[in-house]
Short mmCIF file of C-alpha atoms in Angstrom, two decimals:
data_model
loop_
_atom_site.label_atom_id
_atom_site.label_comp_id
_atom_site.label_asym_id
_atom_site.label_seq_id
_atom_site.Cartn_x
_atom_site.Cartn_y
_atom_site.Cartn_z
CA MET A 1112 29.27 -6.07 28.76
CA PRO A 1113 28.33 -9.64 27.67
CA PRO A 1114 29.55 -10.51 24.23
CA GLY A 1115 26.98 -9.92 21.49
CA LYS A 1116 24.87 -7.67 23.66
CA ASN A 1117 25.33 -4.88 21.09
CA SER A 1118 25.67 -6.94 17.98
CA ASP A 1119 24.16 -5.59 14.84
CA ALA A 1120 21.56 -8.35 14.80
CA ARG A 1121 20.44 -7.66 18.34
CA LEU A 1122 20.22 -3.96 17.73
CA ILE A 1123 18.11 -4.51 14.69
CA GLU A 1124 15.62 -6.54 16.68
CA LEU A 1125 15.66 -3.94 19.57
CA PHE A 1126 14.97 -1.25 17.04
CA LEU A 1127 12.14 -3.15 15.35
CA ASP A 1128 10.54 -3.91 18.72
CA MET A 1129 10.64 -0.21 19.55
CA ILE A 1130 8.92 0.94 16.28
CA ALA A 1131 6.39 -1.93 16.59
CA ALA A 1132 5.51 -1.04 20.08
CA GLU A 1133 5.73 2.81 19.96
CA GLN A 1134 4.69 3.54 16.43
CA GLY A 1135 2.36 0.61 15.66
CA ALA A 1136 4.54 -0.51 12.69
CA GLY A 1137 2.94 -3.34 10.79
CA LYS A 1138 4.60 -6.63 9.45
CA ASN A 1139 5.34 -5.18 6.04
CA THR A 1140 7.05 -2.13 7.51
CA LEU A 1141 9.07 -4.18 9.87
CA ASP A 1142 10.21 -6.50 7.15
CA ALA A 1143 11.31 -3.54 4.94
CA TYR A 1144 13.32 -2.09 7.87
CA ARG A 1145 14.89 -5.45 8.57
CA GLY A 1146 15.95 -5.86 5.00
CA ASP A 1147 17.48 -2.48 4.73
CA LEU A 1148 19.24 -2.56 7.97
CA THR A 1149 20.60 -6.13 7.47
CA ASP A 1150 21.95 -4.92 4.02
CA LEU A 1151 23.82 -2.14 5.76
CA SER A 1152 25.11 -4.52 8.42
CA ASP A 1153 26.54 -6.79 5.79
CA PHE A 1154 28.39 -3.85 4.27
CA LEU A 1155 29.76 -2.69 7.56
CA GLY A 1156 30.86 -6.24 8.34
CA HIS A 1157 32.95 -6.35 5.20
CA ALA A 1158 34.37 -2.93 6.15
CA ARG A 1159 35.20 -4.20 9.65
CA SER A 1160 32.76 -1.90 11.35
CA SER A 1161 29.29 -2.22 12.90
CA PHE A 1162 26.38 -0.07 14.07
CA VAL A 1163 28.21 0.87 17.25
CA ALA A 1164 31.49 1.78 15.62
CA ALA A 1165 30.39 3.20 12.16
CA ASP A 1166 31.31 6.75 11.48
CA THR A 1167 29.92 9.09 8.83
CA GLU A 1168 32.56 8.28 6.17
CA VAL A 1169 31.74 4.65 6.18
CA LEU A 1170 28.11 5.43 5.83
CA ARG A 1171 28.89 7.63 2.87
CA GLY A 1172 30.81 4.69 1.39
CA TYR A 1173 27.73 2.61 1.65
CA LEU A 1174 25.52 5.13 -0.01
CA ALA A 1175 28.23 5.23 -2.84
CA GLU A 1176 28.13 1.54 -3.09
CA LEU A 1177 24.45 1.49 -3.48
CA ASP A 1178 24.79 3.94 -6.41
CA GLU A 1179 27.39 1.50 -7.99
CA ARG A 1180 24.99 -1.40 -7.48
CA GLY A 1181 22.42 0.45 -9.58
CA TYR A 1182 19.92 1.29 -6.92
CA LYS A 1183 17.34 3.89 -7.91
CA SER A 1184 17.41 7.21 -5.89
CA THR A 1185 14.09 6.27 -4.30
CA SER A 1186 15.51 3.13 -3.05
CA VAL A 1187 18.60 4.81 -1.75
CA ALA A 1188 16.57 7.42 -0.03
CA ARG A 1189 14.47 4.73 1.63
CA LYS A 1190 17.57 2.92 2.89
CA LEU A 1191 18.99 6.18 4.21
CA SER A 1192 15.78 6.93 6.15
CA ALA A 1193 15.94 3.47 7.62
CA PHE A 1194 19.39 3.86 9.09
CA ARG A 1195 18.94 7.42 10.12
CA HIS A 1196 16.05 6.14 12.29
CA LEU A 1197 18.25 3.45 13.63
CA PHE A 1198 21.15 5.71 14.68
CA ARG A 1199 18.78 8.21 16.37
CA PHE A 1200 17.34 5.17 18.27
CA LEU A 1201 20.94 4.22 19.26
CA LEU A 1202 21.62 7.81 20.39
CA THR A 1203 18.40 8.04 22.30
CA GLU A 1204 19.08 4.65 23.98
CA ARG A 1205 22.58 5.83 24.86
CA ILE A 1206 24.10 2.98 22.96
CA ARG A 1207 26.15 5.47 20.96
CA ALA A 1208 27.16 8.95 22.04
CA ASP A 1209 26.71 10.42 18.59
CA ASP A 1210 24.65 10.13 15.41
CA PRO A 1211 26.91 9.54 12.38
CA ALA A 1212 23.92 9.71 9.89
CA ALA A 1213 22.69 13.20 11.10
CA ILE A 1214 24.64 15.15 8.51
CA LEU A 1215 24.18 12.81 5.57
CA SER A 1216 22.07 13.92 2.64
CA GLY A 1217 20.27 11.65 0.32
CA PRO A 1218 20.02 11.79 -3.50
CA LYS A 1219 18.06 14.58 -4.86
CA ARG A 1220 14.81 13.46 -6.37
CA GLY A 1221 11.59 15.05 -7.49
CA ARG A 1222 8.57 13.55 -6.19
CA GLY A 1223 6.88 11.88 -9.02
CA LEU A 1224 3.14 12.10 -9.61
CA PRO A 1225 1.24 8.77 -9.09
CA LYS A 1226 0.16 6.82 -12.01
CA VAL A 1227 -3.61 7.39 -12.45
CA LEU A 1228 -6.14 5.46 -14.50
CA SER A 1229 -8.82 7.34 -16.25
CA ILE A 1230 -12.48 6.94 -15.33
CA ALA A 1231 -12.93 5.12 -18.63
CA ASP A 1232 -10.04 2.82 -17.84
CA VAL A 1233 -11.40 1.87 -14.49
CA ASP A 1234 -14.89 1.31 -16.11
CA ARG A 1235 -13.22 -1.03 -18.62
CA LEU A 1236 -11.60 -3.01 -15.90
CA LEU A 1237 -14.67 -3.37 -13.88
CA GLN A 1238 -16.83 -4.41 -16.93
CA HIS A 1239 -14.37 -7.00 -18.11
CA ALA A 1240 -14.24 -8.38 -14.60
CA LYS A 1241 -18.13 -8.48 -14.46
CA ASP A 1242 -18.26 -10.24 -17.88
CA LEU A 1243 -15.98 -13.05 -16.68
CA ILE A 1244 -18.39 -13.99 -14.01
CA ALA A 1245 -21.04 -14.84 -16.68
CA ALA A 1246 -18.52 -16.48 -19.09
CA PRO A 1247 -19.96 -19.47 -20.81
CA HIS A 1248 -18.79 -22.98 -19.84
CA ALA A 1249 -17.28 -21.52 -16.72
CA ASN A 1250 -17.46 -24.00 -13.68
CA THR A 1251 -18.28 -23.06 -10.07
CA GLN A 1252 -14.55 -22.40 -9.19
CA GLN A 1253 -13.95 -20.26 -12.17
CA ARG A 1254 -17.11 -18.30 -11.46
CA LEU A 1255 -16.06 -17.80 -7.84
CA ARG A 1256 -12.60 -16.53 -8.84
CA ALA A 1257 -14.23 -14.06 -11.25
CA ALA A 1258 -16.73 -12.99 -8.65
CA ARG A 1259 -13.93 -12.42 -6.07
CA LEU A 1260 -11.88 -10.33 -8.45
CA TYR A 1261 -14.83 -8.09 -9.42
CA CYS A 1262 -15.71 -7.74 -5.69
CA LEU A 1263 -12.02 -6.81 -4.91
CA LEU A 1264 -12.01 -4.21 -7.76
CA GLU A 1265 -15.38 -2.67 -6.73
CA VAL A 1266 -14.59 -2.42 -3.14
CA LEU A 1267 -10.91 -1.04 -3.89
CA TYR A 1268 -12.33 1.68 -6.14
CA ALA A 1269 -15.17 2.50 -3.87
CA THR A 1270 -13.04 2.80 -0.76
CA GLY A 1271 -9.42 3.53 -1.76
CA LEU A 1272 -8.24 0.95 0.77
CA ARG A 1273 -4.52 -0.02 0.89
CA VAL A 1274 -4.20 -3.46 -0.63
CA SER A 1275 -3.21 -4.95 2.71
CA GLU A 1276 -6.40 -3.55 4.23
CA LEU A 1277 -8.41 -4.82 1.37
CA VAL A 1278 -7.37 -8.50 1.36
CA SER A 1279 -7.58 -8.81 5.20
CA LEU A 1280 -11.14 -7.43 5.48
CA PRO A 1281 -13.24 -9.55 7.82
CA LEU A 1282 -16.36 -11.39 6.69
CA SER A 1283 -18.40 -8.95 8.84
CA ALA A 1284 -17.50 -6.18 6.30
CA ALA A 1285 -20.01 -7.74 3.92
CA ARG A 1286 -23.07 -7.36 6.18
CA ARG A 1287 -26.12 -6.57 4.16
CA ASP A 1288 -27.04 -3.51 6.05
CA ALA A 1289 -23.49 -2.16 6.24
CA ARG A 1290 -23.11 1.40 4.89
CA MET A 1291 -19.70 1.83 6.43
CA ILE A 1292 -16.87 -0.61 7.15
CA VAL A 1293 -14.27 -0.30 9.95
CA VAL A 1294 -10.78 -0.52 8.60
CA ARG A 1295 -7.67 -1.16 10.72
CA GLY A 1296 -4.88 0.62 8.87
CA LYS A 1297 -1.23 1.69 9.60
CA GLY A 1298 -0.17 1.86 13.15
CA ASN A 1299 -3.28 -0.20 14.14
CA LYS A 1300 -5.50 2.84 13.70
CA GLU A 1301 -9.10 2.39 12.81
CA ARG A 1302 -11.17 4.61 10.44
CA LEU A 1303 -14.62 4.43 8.98
CA VAL A 1304 -15.00 4.12 5.13
CA PRO A 1305 -18.27 4.35 3.37
CA LEU A 1306 -19.57 1.69 0.88
CA ASN A 1307 -21.42 2.43 -2.21
CA GLU A 1308 -24.23 0.32 -3.73
CA SER A 1309 -22.01 -1.22 -6.45
CA SER A 1310 -19.50 -2.47 -3.94
CA LYS A 1311 -22.24 -3.93 -1.64
CA GLN A 1312 -23.85 -5.73 -4.62
CA ALA A 1313 -20.44 -7.11 -5.71
CA MET A 1314 -19.93 -8.45 -2.19
CA ALA A 1315 -23.30 -10.07 -2.21
CA GLY A 1316 -22.67 -11.78 -5.61
CA TYR A 1317 -19.34 -12.93 -4.43
CA LEU A 1318 -20.58 -14.45 -1.14
CA ALA A 1319 -23.32 -16.19 -3.08
CA ALA A 1320 -20.69 -17.84 -5.39
CA LEU A 1321 -18.56 -18.77 -2.23
CA ASP A 1322 -21.59 -20.43 -0.57
CA GLU A 1323 -22.25 -22.34 -3.87
CA LEU A 1324 -18.87 -23.72 -3.96
CA ARG A 1325 -19.02 -24.66 -0.27
CA GLN A 1326 -22.19 -26.63 -0.83
CA GLU A 1327 -20.61 -28.47 -3.72
CA LYS A 1328 -17.39 -29.34 -1.98
CA ALA A 1329 -18.15 -29.80 1.64
CA LYS A 1330 -21.55 -29.17 3.19
CA ASN A 1331 -20.22 -29.01 6.74
CA ALA A 1332 -17.21 -26.82 5.92
CA SER A 1333 -16.94 -23.96 8.45
CA ALA A 1334 -16.85 -20.48 7.16
CA SER A 1335 -13.67 -18.40 7.48
CA LYS A 1336 -13.56 -15.16 9.46
CA TRP A 1337 -12.07 -13.44 6.40
CA LEU A 1338 -14.05 -12.01 3.53
CA PHE A 1339 -11.42 -13.28 1.03
CA PRO A 1340 -10.23 -16.57 2.54
CA SER A 1341 -7.20 -18.53 1.35
CA PHE A 1342 -5.40 -21.72 2.33
CA GLY A 1343 -2.12 -19.71 2.95
CA GLU A 1344 -0.52 -19.03 6.25
CA SER A 1345 -2.43 -15.65 6.80
CA GLY A 1346 -5.74 -17.33 6.13
CA HIS A 1347 -6.65 -14.65 3.53
CA LEU A 1348 -5.83 -13.85 -0.01
CA THR A 1349 -2.33 -12.28 -0.33
CA ARG A 1350 -1.51 -8.95 -1.80
CA GLN A 1351 0.80 -10.51 -4.37
CA HIS A 1352 -2.01 -12.98 -5.60
CA PHE A 1353 -4.47 -10.08 -6.08
CA ALA A 1354 -1.87 -8.04 -7.85
CA ARG A 1355 -1.14 -10.82 -10.28
CA GLU A 1356 -4.88 -11.37 -11.02
CA LEU A 1357 -5.30 -7.63 -11.56
CA LYS A 1358 -2.50 -7.38 -14.07
CA ASP A 1359 -3.84 -10.53 -15.94
CA LEU A 1360 -7.24 -8.72 -16.08
CA ALA A 1361 -5.70 -5.52 -17.35
CA GLY A 1362 -4.04 -7.33 -20.16
CA ALA A 1363 -7.29 -9.08 -21.13
CA ALA A 1364 -9.15 -5.72 -20.99
CA GLY A 1365 -6.64 -4.13 -23.41
CA LEU A 1366 -4.72 -2.03 -20.78
CA SER A 1367 -1.02 -2.18 -20.09
CA PRO A 1368 -0.47 -4.53 -17.15
CA ARG A 1369 2.61 -2.33 -16.24
CA LEU A 1370 0.40 0.53 -15.57
CA VAL A 1371 -2.14 -1.28 -13.40
CA SER A 1372 -1.80 -2.29 -9.74
CA PRO A 1373 -3.87 -2.20 -6.67
CA HIS A 1374 -2.02 0.95 -5.57
CA VAL A 1375 -2.74 2.62 -8.89
CA LEU A 1376 -6.50 2.07 -8.30
CA ARG A 1377 -6.01 3.54 -4.84
CA HIS A 1378 -4.64 6.64 -6.63
CA ALA A 1379 -7.40 6.56 -9.10
CA PHE A 1380 -10.01 6.69 -6.24
CA ALA A 1381 -8.36 9.67 -4.61
CA SER A 1382 -7.69 11.54 -7.94
CA HIS A 1383 -11.27 10.97 -9.29
CA LEU A 1384 -12.80 12.23 -6.04
CA LEU A 1385 -10.76 15.34 -6.07
CA HIS A 1386 -11.46 15.95 -9.84
CA ASN A 1387 -15.14 15.95 -8.97
CA GLY A 1388 -14.82 18.44 -6.21
CA ALA A 1389 -14.05 16.46 -3.05
CA ASP A 1390 -12.32 18.30 -0.16
CA LEU A 1391 -8.61 17.29 0.27
CA ARG A 1392 -9.08 16.73 4.09
CA ILE A 1393 -12.04 14.35 3.33
CA VAL A 1394 -9.85 12.43 0.90
CA GLN A 1395 -7.01 12.31 3.56
CA THR A 1396 -9.41 10.80 6.01
CA LEU A 1397 -10.66 8.18 3.64
CA LEU A 1398 -7.19 7.18 2.57
CA GLY A 1399 -6.04 6.97 6.17
CA HIS A 1400 -3.04 9.46 5.73
CA THR A 1401 -1.85 10.74 9.06
CA ASP A 1402 -0.18 13.84 7.37
CA ILE A 1403 -2.08 16.09 4.93
CA SER A 1404 1.28 16.40 2.99
CA THR A 1405 0.96 12.76 1.93
CA THR A 1406 -2.45 13.58 0.26
CA GLN A 1407 -1.17 16.69 -1.25
CA ILE A 1408 0.61 14.78 -4.02
CA TYR A 1409 -2.88 14.59 -5.57
CA THR A 1410 -3.20 18.39 -5.80
CA HIS A 1411 -2.11 18.27 -9.46
CA VAL A 1412 -5.56 17.01 -10.07
CA VAL A 1413 -7.13 20.00 -8.28
CA GLU A 1414 -4.89 22.37 -10.03
CA GLU A 1415 -5.90 20.99 -13.47
CA ARG A 1416 -9.55 21.25 -12.47
CA LEU A 1417 -9.12 24.88 -11.36
CA LYS A 1418 -7.44 25.82 -14.59
CA SER A 1419 -10.19 24.20 -16.66
CA LEU A 1420 -12.79 26.02 -14.64
CA VAL A 1421 -11.08 29.41 -15.22
CA ARG A 1422 -10.50 28.61 -18.85
CA ASP A 1423 -14.17 27.56 -19.48
CA LEU A 1424 -16.16 29.76 -17.03
CA HIS A 1425 -14.27 33.04 -16.56
CA PRO A 1426 -16.08 35.90 -18.48
CA LEU A 1427 -12.77 37.23 -19.81
CA ALA A 1428 -11.27 33.90 -20.75
CA ASP A 1429 -10.27 33.57 -24.40
CA LYS A 1430 -13.06 31.94 -26.34
CA PRO A 1431 -12.53 30.18 -29.74
#
């Protein structure tokens, strides 16, 4: 066997190629796996072991070290999941004859409820973002940034898109007659998501501001294929940039920036739909969840709604 054929670095790349091809894993997923598996490889190297040679005890030692390094249980569980997948792959490919991770158990953790903004909180965010567009003394560039942020918020709250799906929307998503947009989500799977009137109006306002800036800066500038273009490598706004702008907006609107993120607004979308009587399967489809169990984390909202219905409407319920 040629030297280096089964080196940790090569096995990581083989594994990533497999999950990209067979599971449609995206760049963010691949980067997360690469980081977690490289961290394990570094530990094994110091222990004079490798993916091919590691036994269960050395893997237990790695989990213990993660605990000593102060990793949260959720992070330890994620890393354990990553190398469990790797060792199953090595077993399937007959690179190993056993699976040393099969009997390992992760840290016990309760599944926390997602942070959720109230409807009033979301309204406050949207109103503050809208007010920034009409701020006095704002120049064209500042109005465009405000219109973009307002558009991002309206579309996110109207659709529940993942932030990576949102920032990479094509320009065609803003067609005037569009009632639905096609979203390419995890695993390269497509789904249809409806737009409401508020989000369509926000898109129109944002595109008008974008055209105004183009006319001022370069009349012959070609339009980008992205709805939210940027000069970065991807060609569109990054997740991190939007998250920073959202936290700044939250602080300006009197909300705690720590409690506000694009993902929290996605949670708000799902929770508010369920609170108002939407079917869990419909919400699953809109969110792009493959498994209903992922959507069931929001059932606490349904449970609270059912309790309030019984309390308020049941004929034998205690009345004040």
